[in-house]
Short mmCIF file of C-alpha atoms in Angstrom, two decimals:
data_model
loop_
_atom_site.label_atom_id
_atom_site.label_comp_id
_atom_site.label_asym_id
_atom_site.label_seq_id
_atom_site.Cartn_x
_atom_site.Cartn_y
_atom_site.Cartn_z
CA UNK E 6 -36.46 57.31 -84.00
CA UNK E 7 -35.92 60.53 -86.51
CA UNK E 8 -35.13 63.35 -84.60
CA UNK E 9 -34.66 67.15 -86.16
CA UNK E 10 -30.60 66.44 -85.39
CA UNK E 11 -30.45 63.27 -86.72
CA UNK E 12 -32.36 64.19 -90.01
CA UNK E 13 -30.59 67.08 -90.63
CA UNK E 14 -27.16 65.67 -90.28
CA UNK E 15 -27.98 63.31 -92.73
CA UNK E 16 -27.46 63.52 -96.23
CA UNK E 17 -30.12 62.50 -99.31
CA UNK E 18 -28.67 59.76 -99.68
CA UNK E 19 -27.77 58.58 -96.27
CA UNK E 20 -31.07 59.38 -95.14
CA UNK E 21 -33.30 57.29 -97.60
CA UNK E 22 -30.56 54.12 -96.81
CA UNK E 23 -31.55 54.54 -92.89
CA UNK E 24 -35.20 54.63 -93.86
CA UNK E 25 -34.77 51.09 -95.33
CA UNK E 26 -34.36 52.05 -99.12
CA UNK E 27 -32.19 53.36 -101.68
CA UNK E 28 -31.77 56.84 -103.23
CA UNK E 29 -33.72 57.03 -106.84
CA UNK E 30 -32.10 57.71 -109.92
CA UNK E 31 -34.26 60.72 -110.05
CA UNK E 32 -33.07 61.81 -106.94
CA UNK E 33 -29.77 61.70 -107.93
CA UNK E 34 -30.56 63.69 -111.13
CA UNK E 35 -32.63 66.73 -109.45
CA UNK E 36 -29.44 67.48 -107.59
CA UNK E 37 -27.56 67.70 -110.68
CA UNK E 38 -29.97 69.98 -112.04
CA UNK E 39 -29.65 73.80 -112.04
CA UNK E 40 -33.05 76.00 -111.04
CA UNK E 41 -34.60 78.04 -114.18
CA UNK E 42 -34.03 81.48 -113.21
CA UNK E 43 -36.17 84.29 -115.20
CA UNK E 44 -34.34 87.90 -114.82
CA UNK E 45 -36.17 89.64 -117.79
CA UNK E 46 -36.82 93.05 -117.40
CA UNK E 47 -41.18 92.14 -117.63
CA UNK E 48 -39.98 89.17 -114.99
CA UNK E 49 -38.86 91.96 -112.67
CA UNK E 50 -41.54 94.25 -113.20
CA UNK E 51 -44.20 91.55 -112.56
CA UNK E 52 -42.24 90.53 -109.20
CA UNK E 53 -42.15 93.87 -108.34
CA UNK E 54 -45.68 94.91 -108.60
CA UNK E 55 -46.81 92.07 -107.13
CA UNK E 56 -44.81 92.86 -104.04
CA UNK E 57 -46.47 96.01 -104.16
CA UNK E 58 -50.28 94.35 -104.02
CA UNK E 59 -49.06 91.87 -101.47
CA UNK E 60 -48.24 94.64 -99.44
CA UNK E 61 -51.73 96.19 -99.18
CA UNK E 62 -53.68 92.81 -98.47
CA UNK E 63 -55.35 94.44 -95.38
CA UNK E 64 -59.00 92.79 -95.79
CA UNK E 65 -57.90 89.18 -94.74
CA UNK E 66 -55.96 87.42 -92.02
CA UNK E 67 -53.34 86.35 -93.90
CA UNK E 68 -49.79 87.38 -93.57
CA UNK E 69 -47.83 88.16 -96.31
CA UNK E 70 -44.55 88.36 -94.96
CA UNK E 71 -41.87 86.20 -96.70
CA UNK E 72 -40.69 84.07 -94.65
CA UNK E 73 -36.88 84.89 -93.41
CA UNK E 74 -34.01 82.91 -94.84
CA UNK E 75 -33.57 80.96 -92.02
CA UNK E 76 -36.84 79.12 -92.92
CA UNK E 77 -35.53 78.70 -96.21
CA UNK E 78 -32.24 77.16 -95.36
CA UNK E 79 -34.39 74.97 -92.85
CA UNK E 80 -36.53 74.08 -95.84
CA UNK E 81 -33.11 73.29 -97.98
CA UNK E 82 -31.48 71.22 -95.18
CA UNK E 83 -35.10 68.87 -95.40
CA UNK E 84 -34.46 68.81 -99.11
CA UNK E 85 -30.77 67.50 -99.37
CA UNK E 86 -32.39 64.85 -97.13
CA UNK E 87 -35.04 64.07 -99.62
CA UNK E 88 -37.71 65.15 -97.77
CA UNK E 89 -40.11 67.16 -100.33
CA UNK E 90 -38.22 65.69 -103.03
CA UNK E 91 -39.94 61.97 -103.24
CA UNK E 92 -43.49 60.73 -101.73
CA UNK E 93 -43.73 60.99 -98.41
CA UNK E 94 -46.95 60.54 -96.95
CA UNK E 95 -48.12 60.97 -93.00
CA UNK E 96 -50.83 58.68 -93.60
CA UNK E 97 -51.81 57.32 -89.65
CA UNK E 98 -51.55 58.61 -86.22
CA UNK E 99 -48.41 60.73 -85.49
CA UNK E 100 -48.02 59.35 -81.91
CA UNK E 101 -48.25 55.45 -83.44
CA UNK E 102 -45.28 53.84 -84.80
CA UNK E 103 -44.76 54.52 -88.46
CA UNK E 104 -45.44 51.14 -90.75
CA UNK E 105 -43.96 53.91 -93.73
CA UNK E 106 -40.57 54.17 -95.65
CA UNK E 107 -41.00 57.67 -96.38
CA UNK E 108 -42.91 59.85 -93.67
CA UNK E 109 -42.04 62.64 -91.22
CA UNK E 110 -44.75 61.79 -88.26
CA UNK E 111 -42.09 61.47 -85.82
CA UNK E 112 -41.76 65.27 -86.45
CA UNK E 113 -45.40 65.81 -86.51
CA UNK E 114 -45.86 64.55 -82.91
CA UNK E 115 -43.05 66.82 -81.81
CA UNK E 116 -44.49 69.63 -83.12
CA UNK E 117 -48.07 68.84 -81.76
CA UNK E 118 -46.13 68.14 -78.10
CA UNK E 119 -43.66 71.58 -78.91
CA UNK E 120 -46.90 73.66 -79.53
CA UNK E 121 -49.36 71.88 -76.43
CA UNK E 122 -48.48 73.99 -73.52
CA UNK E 123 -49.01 77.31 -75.42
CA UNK E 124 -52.78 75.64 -75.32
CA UNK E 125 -52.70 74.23 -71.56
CA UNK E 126 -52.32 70.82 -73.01
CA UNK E 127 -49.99 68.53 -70.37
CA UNK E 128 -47.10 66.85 -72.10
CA UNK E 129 -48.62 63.31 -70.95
CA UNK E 130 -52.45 64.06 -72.02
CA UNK E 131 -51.86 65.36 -75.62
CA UNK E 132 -52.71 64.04 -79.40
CA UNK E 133 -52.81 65.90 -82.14
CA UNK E 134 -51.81 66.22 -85.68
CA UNK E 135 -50.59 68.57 -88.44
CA UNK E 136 -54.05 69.27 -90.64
CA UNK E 137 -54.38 70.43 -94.35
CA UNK E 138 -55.92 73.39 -93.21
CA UNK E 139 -57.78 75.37 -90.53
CA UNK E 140 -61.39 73.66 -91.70
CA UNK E 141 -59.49 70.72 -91.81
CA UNK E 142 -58.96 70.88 -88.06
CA UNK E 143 -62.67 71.99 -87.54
CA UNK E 144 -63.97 69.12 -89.11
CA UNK E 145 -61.78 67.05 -86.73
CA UNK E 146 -62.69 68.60 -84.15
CA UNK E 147 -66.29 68.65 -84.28
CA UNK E 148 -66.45 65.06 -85.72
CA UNK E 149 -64.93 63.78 -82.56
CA UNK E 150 -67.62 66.07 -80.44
CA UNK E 151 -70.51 63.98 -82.17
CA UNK E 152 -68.57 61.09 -82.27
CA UNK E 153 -68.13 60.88 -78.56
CA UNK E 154 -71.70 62.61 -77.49
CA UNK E 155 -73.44 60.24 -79.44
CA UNK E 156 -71.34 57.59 -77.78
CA UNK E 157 -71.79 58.77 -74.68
CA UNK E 158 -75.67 59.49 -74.35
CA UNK E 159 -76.84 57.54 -77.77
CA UNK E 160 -78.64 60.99 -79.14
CA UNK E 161 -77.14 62.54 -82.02
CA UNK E 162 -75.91 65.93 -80.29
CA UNK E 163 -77.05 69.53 -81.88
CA UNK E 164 -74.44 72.13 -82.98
CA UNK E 165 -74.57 75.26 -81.15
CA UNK E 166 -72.46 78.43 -83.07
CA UNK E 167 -73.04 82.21 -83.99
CA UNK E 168 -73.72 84.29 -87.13
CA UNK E 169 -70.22 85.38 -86.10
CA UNK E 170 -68.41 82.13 -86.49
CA UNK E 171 -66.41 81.37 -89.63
CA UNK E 172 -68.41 79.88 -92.38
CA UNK E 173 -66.60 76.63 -92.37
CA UNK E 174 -68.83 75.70 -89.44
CA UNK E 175 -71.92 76.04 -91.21
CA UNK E 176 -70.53 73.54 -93.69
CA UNK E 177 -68.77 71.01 -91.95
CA UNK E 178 -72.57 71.03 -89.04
CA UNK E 179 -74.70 70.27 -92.46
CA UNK E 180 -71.94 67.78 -93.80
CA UNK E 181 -71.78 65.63 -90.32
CA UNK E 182 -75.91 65.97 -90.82
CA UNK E 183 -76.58 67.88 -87.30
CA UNK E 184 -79.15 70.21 -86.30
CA UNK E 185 -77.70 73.44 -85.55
CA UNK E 186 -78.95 76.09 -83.36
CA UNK E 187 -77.89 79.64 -83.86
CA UNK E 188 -76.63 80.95 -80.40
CA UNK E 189 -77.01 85.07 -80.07
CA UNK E 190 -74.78 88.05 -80.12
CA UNK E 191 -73.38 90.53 -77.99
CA UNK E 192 -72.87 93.97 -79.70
CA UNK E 193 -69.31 93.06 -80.00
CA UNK E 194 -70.46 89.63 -81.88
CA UNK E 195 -69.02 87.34 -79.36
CA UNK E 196 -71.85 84.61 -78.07
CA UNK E 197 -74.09 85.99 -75.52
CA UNK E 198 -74.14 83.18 -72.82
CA UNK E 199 -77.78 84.20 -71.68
CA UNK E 200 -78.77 83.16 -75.01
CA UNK E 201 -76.99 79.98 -74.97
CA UNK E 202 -78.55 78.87 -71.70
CA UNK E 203 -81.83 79.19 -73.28
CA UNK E 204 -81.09 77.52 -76.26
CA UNK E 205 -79.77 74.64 -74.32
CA UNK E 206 -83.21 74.63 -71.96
CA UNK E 207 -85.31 74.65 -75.08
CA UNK E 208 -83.05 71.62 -76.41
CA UNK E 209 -82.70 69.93 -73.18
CA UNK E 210 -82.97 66.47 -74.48
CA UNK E 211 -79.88 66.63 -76.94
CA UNK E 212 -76.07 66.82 -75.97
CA UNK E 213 -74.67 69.76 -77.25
CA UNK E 214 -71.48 70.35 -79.96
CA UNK E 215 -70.75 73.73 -78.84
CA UNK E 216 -67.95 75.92 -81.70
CA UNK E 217 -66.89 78.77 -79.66
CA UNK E 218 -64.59 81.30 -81.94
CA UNK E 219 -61.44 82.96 -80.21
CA UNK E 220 -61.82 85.66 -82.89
CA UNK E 221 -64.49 85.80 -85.22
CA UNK E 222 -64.34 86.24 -88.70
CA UNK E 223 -65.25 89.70 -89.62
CA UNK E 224 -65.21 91.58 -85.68
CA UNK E 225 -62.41 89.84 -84.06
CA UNK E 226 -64.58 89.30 -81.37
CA UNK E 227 -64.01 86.30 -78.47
CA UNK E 228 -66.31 84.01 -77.39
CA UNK E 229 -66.27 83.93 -73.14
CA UNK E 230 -65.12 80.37 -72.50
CA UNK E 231 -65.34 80.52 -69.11
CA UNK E 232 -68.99 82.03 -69.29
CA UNK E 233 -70.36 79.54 -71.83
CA UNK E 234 -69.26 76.76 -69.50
CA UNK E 235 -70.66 78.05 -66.74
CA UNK E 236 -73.86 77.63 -68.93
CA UNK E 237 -73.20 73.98 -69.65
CA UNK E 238 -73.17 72.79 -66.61
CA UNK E 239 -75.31 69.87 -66.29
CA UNK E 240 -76.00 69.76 -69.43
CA UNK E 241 -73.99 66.59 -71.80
CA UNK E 242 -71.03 68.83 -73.92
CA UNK E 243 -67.97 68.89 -75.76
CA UNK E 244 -66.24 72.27 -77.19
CA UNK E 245 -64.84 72.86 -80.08
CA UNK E 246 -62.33 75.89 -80.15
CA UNK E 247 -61.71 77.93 -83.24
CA UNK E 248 -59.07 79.68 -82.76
CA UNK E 249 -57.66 80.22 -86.24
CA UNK E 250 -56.02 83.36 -86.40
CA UNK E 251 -55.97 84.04 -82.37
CA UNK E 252 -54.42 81.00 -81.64
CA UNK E 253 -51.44 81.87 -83.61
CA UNK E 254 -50.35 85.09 -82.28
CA UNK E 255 -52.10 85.31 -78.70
CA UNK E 256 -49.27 83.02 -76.63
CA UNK E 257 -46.53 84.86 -77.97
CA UNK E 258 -48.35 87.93 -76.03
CA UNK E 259 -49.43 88.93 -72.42
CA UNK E 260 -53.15 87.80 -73.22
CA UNK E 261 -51.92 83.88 -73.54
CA UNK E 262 -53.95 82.99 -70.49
CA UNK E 263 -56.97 83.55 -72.93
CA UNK E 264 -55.81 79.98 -75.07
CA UNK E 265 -55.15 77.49 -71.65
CA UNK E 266 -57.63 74.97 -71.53
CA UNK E 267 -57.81 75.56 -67.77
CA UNK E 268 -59.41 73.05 -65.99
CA UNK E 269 -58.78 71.23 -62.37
CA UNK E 270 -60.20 69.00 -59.54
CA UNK E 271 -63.61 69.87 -59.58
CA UNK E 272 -63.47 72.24 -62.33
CA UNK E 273 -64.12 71.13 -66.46
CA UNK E 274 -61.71 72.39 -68.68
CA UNK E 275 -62.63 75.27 -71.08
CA UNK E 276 -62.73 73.01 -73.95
CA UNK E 277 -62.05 69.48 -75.36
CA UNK E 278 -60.08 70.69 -78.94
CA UNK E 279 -58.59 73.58 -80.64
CA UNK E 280 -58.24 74.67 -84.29
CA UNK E 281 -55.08 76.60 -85.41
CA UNK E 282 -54.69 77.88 -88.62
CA UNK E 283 -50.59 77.84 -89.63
CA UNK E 284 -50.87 79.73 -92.68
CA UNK E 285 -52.38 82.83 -91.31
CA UNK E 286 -50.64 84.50 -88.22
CA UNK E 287 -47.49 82.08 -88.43
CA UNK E 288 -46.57 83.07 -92.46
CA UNK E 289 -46.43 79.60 -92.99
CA UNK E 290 -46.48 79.45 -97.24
CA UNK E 291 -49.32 76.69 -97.77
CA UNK E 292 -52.63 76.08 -96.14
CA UNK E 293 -52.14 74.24 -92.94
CA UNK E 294 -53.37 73.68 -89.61
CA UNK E 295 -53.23 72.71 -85.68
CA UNK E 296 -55.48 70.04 -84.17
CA UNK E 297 -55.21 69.52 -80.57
CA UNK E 298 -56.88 67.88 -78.06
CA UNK E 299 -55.92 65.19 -75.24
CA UNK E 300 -54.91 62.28 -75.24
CA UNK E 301 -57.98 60.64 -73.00
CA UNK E 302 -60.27 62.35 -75.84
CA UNK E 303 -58.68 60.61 -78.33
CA UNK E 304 -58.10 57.35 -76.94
CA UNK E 305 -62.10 57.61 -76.18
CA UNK E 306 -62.96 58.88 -79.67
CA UNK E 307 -60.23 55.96 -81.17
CA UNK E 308 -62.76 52.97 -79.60
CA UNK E 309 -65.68 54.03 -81.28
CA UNK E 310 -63.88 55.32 -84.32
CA UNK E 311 -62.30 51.47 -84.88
CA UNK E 312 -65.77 50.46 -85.33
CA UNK E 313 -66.09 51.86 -88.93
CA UNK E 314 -62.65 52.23 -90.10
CA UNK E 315 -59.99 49.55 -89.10
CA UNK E 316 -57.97 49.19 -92.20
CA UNK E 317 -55.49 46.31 -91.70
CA UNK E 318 -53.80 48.14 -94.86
CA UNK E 319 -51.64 50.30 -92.53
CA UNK E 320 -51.35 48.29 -89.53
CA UNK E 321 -53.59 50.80 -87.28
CA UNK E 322 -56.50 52.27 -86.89
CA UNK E 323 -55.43 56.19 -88.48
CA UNK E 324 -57.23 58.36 -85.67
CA UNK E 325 -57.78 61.08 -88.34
CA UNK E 326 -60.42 61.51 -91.07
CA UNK E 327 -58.33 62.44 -93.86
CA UNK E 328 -55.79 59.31 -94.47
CA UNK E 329 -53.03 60.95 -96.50
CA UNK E 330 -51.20 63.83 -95.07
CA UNK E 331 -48.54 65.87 -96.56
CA UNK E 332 -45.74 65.33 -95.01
CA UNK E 333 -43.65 67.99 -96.37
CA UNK E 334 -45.33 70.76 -93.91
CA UNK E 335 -44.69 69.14 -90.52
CA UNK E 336 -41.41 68.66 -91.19
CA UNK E 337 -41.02 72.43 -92.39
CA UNK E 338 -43.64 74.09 -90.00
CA UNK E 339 -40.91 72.58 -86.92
CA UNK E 340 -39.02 75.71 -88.07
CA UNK E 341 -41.72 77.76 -85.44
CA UNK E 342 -41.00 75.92 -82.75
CA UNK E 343 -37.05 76.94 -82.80
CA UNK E 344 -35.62 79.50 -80.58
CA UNK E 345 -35.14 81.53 -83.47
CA UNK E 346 -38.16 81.77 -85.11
CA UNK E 347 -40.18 82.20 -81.69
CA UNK E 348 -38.62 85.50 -81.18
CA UNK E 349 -39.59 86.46 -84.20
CA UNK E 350 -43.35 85.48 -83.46
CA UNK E 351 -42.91 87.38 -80.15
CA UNK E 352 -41.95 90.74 -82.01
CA UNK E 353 -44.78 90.24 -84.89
CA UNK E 354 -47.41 89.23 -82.37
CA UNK E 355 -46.32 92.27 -80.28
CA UNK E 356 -46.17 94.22 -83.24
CA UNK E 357 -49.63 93.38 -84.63
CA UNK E 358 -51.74 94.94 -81.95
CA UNK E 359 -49.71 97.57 -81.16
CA UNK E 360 -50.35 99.34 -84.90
CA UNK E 361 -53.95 97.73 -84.47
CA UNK E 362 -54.11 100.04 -81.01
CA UNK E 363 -52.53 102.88 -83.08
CA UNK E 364 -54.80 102.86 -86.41
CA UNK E 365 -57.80 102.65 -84.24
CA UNK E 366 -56.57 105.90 -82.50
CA UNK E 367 -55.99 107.18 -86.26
CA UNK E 368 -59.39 106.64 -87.59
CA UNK E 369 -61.38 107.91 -84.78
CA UNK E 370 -59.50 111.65 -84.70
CA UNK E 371 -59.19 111.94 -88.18
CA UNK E 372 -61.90 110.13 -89.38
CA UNK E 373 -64.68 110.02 -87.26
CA UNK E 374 -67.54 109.61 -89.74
CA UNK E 375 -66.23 106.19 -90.09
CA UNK E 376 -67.13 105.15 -86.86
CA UNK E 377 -64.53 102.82 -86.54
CA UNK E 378 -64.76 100.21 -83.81
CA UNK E 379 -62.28 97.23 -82.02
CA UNK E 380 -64.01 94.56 -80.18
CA UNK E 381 -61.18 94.27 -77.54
CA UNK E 382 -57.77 94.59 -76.65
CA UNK E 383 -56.89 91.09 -78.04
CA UNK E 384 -57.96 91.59 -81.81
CA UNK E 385 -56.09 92.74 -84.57
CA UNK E 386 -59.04 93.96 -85.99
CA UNK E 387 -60.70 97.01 -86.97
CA UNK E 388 -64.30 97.82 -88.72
CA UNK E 389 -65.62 100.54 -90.37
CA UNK E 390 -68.10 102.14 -92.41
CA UNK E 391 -67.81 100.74 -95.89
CA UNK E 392 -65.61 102.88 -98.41
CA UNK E 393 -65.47 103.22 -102.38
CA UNK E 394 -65.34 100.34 -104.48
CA UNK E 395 -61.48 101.86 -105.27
CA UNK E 396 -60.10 101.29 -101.86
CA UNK E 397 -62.01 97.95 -101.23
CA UNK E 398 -60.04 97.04 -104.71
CA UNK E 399 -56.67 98.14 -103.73
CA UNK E 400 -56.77 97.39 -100.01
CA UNK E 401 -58.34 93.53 -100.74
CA UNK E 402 -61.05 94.72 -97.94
CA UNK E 403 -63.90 92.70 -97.00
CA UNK E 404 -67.06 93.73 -96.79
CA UNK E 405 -70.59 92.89 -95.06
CA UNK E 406 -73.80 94.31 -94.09
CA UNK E 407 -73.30 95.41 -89.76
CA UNK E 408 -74.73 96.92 -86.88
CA UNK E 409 -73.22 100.34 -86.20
CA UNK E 410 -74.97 102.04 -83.24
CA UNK E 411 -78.20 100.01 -84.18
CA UNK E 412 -78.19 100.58 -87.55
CA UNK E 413 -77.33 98.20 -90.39
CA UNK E 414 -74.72 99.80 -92.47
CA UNK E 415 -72.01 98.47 -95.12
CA UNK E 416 -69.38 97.96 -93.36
CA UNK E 417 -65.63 96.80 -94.05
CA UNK E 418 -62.49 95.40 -91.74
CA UNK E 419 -58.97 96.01 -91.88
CA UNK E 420 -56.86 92.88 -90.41
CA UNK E 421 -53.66 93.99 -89.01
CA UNK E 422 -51.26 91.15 -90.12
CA UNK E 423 -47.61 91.53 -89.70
CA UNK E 424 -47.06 92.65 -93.46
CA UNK E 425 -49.41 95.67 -92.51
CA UNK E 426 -46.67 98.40 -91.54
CA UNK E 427 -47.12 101.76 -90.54
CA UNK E 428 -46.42 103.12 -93.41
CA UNK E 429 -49.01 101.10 -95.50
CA UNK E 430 -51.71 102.06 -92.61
CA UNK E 431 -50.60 105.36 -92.89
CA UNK E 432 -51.00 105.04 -96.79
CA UNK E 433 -54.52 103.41 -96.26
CA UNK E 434 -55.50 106.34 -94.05
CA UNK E 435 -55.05 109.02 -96.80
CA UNK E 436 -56.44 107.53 -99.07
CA UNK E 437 -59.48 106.97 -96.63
CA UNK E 438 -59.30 110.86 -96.02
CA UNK E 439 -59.38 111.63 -99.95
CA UNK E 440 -62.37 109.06 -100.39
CA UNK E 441 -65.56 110.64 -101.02
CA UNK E 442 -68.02 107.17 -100.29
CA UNK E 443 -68.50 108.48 -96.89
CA UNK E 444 -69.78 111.66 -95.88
CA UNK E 445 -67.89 113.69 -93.32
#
């Protein structure tokens, strides 16, 4: 079995020999072959102003941090073992053995098992796998909820979700051909659970593929797990959790109670699967994801799944939609789980809602006419009445049409990431204060 020591002791060459083949003469040549590096005085300026924009992405949940050097040298030590540098492929289920030369899944199940009890998963009732992407997870996810309620009662289930919830649900409910039923808001956007109830009553004879958000899109806001499955009861279910951005930065935090599954003698867990995004909170350089869920679920989901795709091609049945993963990012996404690079997390996630606290503060005593508003402690999000077309330029905001006070209004969202320092906020603010879209 690979293990992170054993794979990063080894050299390029040493490595490809243990993994039954032989080093390629275009292996052998890349290492012989210096980088191009441009130093050009436009080079610099381009690098440099780019910096500059990255900087002031507040409108999105991504975070434009570079990653430190440490991730780099991690990502270096993976390439002097070839890994990145010839085709690997994580085609198949991580926890199966590999029929591959060239794939990293070994490391892919550790870092599904590494990341499981930040979720409540138990070590011995966990599968998972590194996705291409947080819709990529989603589409997992809920294709195992209609996979096994269909299974289960022989009616195709309907997807309940909220205006709030990120659009990739709307998609991937009209791709798996579902009937969806829009759940209601709260004023914070999070699902009302009265609502849901009713909707379930009026749908009585259908299982239900409830996608619950642990932060929605544009509010931040979180769905009550423990409320919507208090309204499930007796009724056939299986949840979905999106928990893109949340997910990533909540268990490093005193609010990681809100991501355990929960569950006990007598008592159903708060949901079957989770979605993590890896490129968003985490800094993580490519769109990737989390998929979680247990290992009963899966094994479950695997015996109907056989049915329509049993490929004797790759000597087991995959367990995942997509067949061919990259393998690259598992192996380089195990940097988060080292001591290291958890600390790190700790201090960003820390970090993120502490300045979220603080501009919150700022924009209601400076700039009330704003009407700024947070939908709770957790999120790293703030809206606000829509500014000028300038700032929303600049700052990379997003905008949509809200409710403020009862009133629609244009409204936009800053996303405190950990690239969003004080001093850009502070930045942000003045310019806010100069702006003349909204009226004082």
């Amino acid at each position: 079995m690979l293990t992170r020591r054993r794979f990063l002791g080894q050299s390029a060459l040493g490595m490809l020999t243990l993994a039954g083949g032989c080093a390629p003469a275009s292996l052998v040549r890349l290492k012989d072959r210096a980088p191009v590096v441009t130093t050009d005085a436009r080079s610099l300026a381009v690098k440099a102003r780019r910096t500059a924009l990255r900087d002031r992405v507040l409108g999105y949940p991504i975070n434009m941090l570079m990653p430190n050097d440490d991730f780099f040298a991690w990502r270096q030590q993976l390439q002097a073992v070839g890994i990145g540098r010839v085709a690997y492929n994580n085609v198949g289920n991580p926890f199966e053995r590999s029929s591959m030369l060239y794939d990293t899944r070994d490391i892919e199940k550790r870092v599904i098992l590494d990341f499981a009890p930040l979720y409540g998963f138990a070590p011995d009732d966990t599968w998972g796998f590194v996705s291409n992407s947080g819709t990529d997870s989603n589409m997992h996810g809920m294709y195992m909820g209609r996979t096994l309620l269909k299974a289960r009662t022989g009616v195709l289930p309907k997807a309940y979700f909220t205006v709030e919830a990120h659009y990739s649900i709307q998609i991937l409910q009209d791709l798996l051909g579902i009937e969806r039923v829009l759940v209601g808001t709260r004023p914070d956007g999070s699902m009302d659970p009265a609502d849901l109830q009713q909707k379930l009553a009026a749908n009585a004879d259908s299982p239900a593929l409830v996608v619950p958000t642990l932060g929605t899109t544009f509010k931040g806001a979180i769905d009550p797990l423990d409320e919507i499955q208090a309204a499930l009861q007796g009724h056939a279910a299986y949840v979905h959790l999106d928990a893109a951005l949340f997910g990533g930065y909540l268990p490093y935090t005193r609010h990681a109670v809100e991501l355990l599954r929960g569950g006990s003698s007598g008592i159903p867990a708060r949901y079957d699967s989770i979605a993590v995004s890896c490129h968003k909170f985490f800094g993580f350089p490519a769109p990737a994801g989390l998929y979680l869920t247990t290992a009963a679920s899966f094994e479950e989901f695997h015996r109907h799944f056989s049915r329509v795709h049993n490929p004797e091609y790759i000597r087991h049945v995959p367990g995942t939609i997509t067949c061919s993963r990259d393998a690259v990012k598992p192996a380089e996404f195990h940097y988060f789980t080292t001591t290291g690079a958890r600390a790190a997390l700790t201090e960003n996630a820390n970090g993120i809602l502490q300045r979220t606290g603080w501009l919150l503060d700022q924009l209601r005593t400076r700039l009330p006419q704003y009407r700024a508003t947070r939908a709770n402690e957790l999120s790293n999000t703030v809206c606000f009445r829509q500014p000028s077309q300038a700032l929303i330029t600049k700052y990379s905001l997003a905008t949509m049409r809200q409710s403020f006070d009862g009133k629609a209004d244009e409204c936009a969202h800053v996303v405190v990431m950990p690239h969003a320092s004080e001093a850009i906020l502070s930045e942000f603010l003045a310019d806010l204060e100069a702006d003349t879209r909204v009226p004082t």
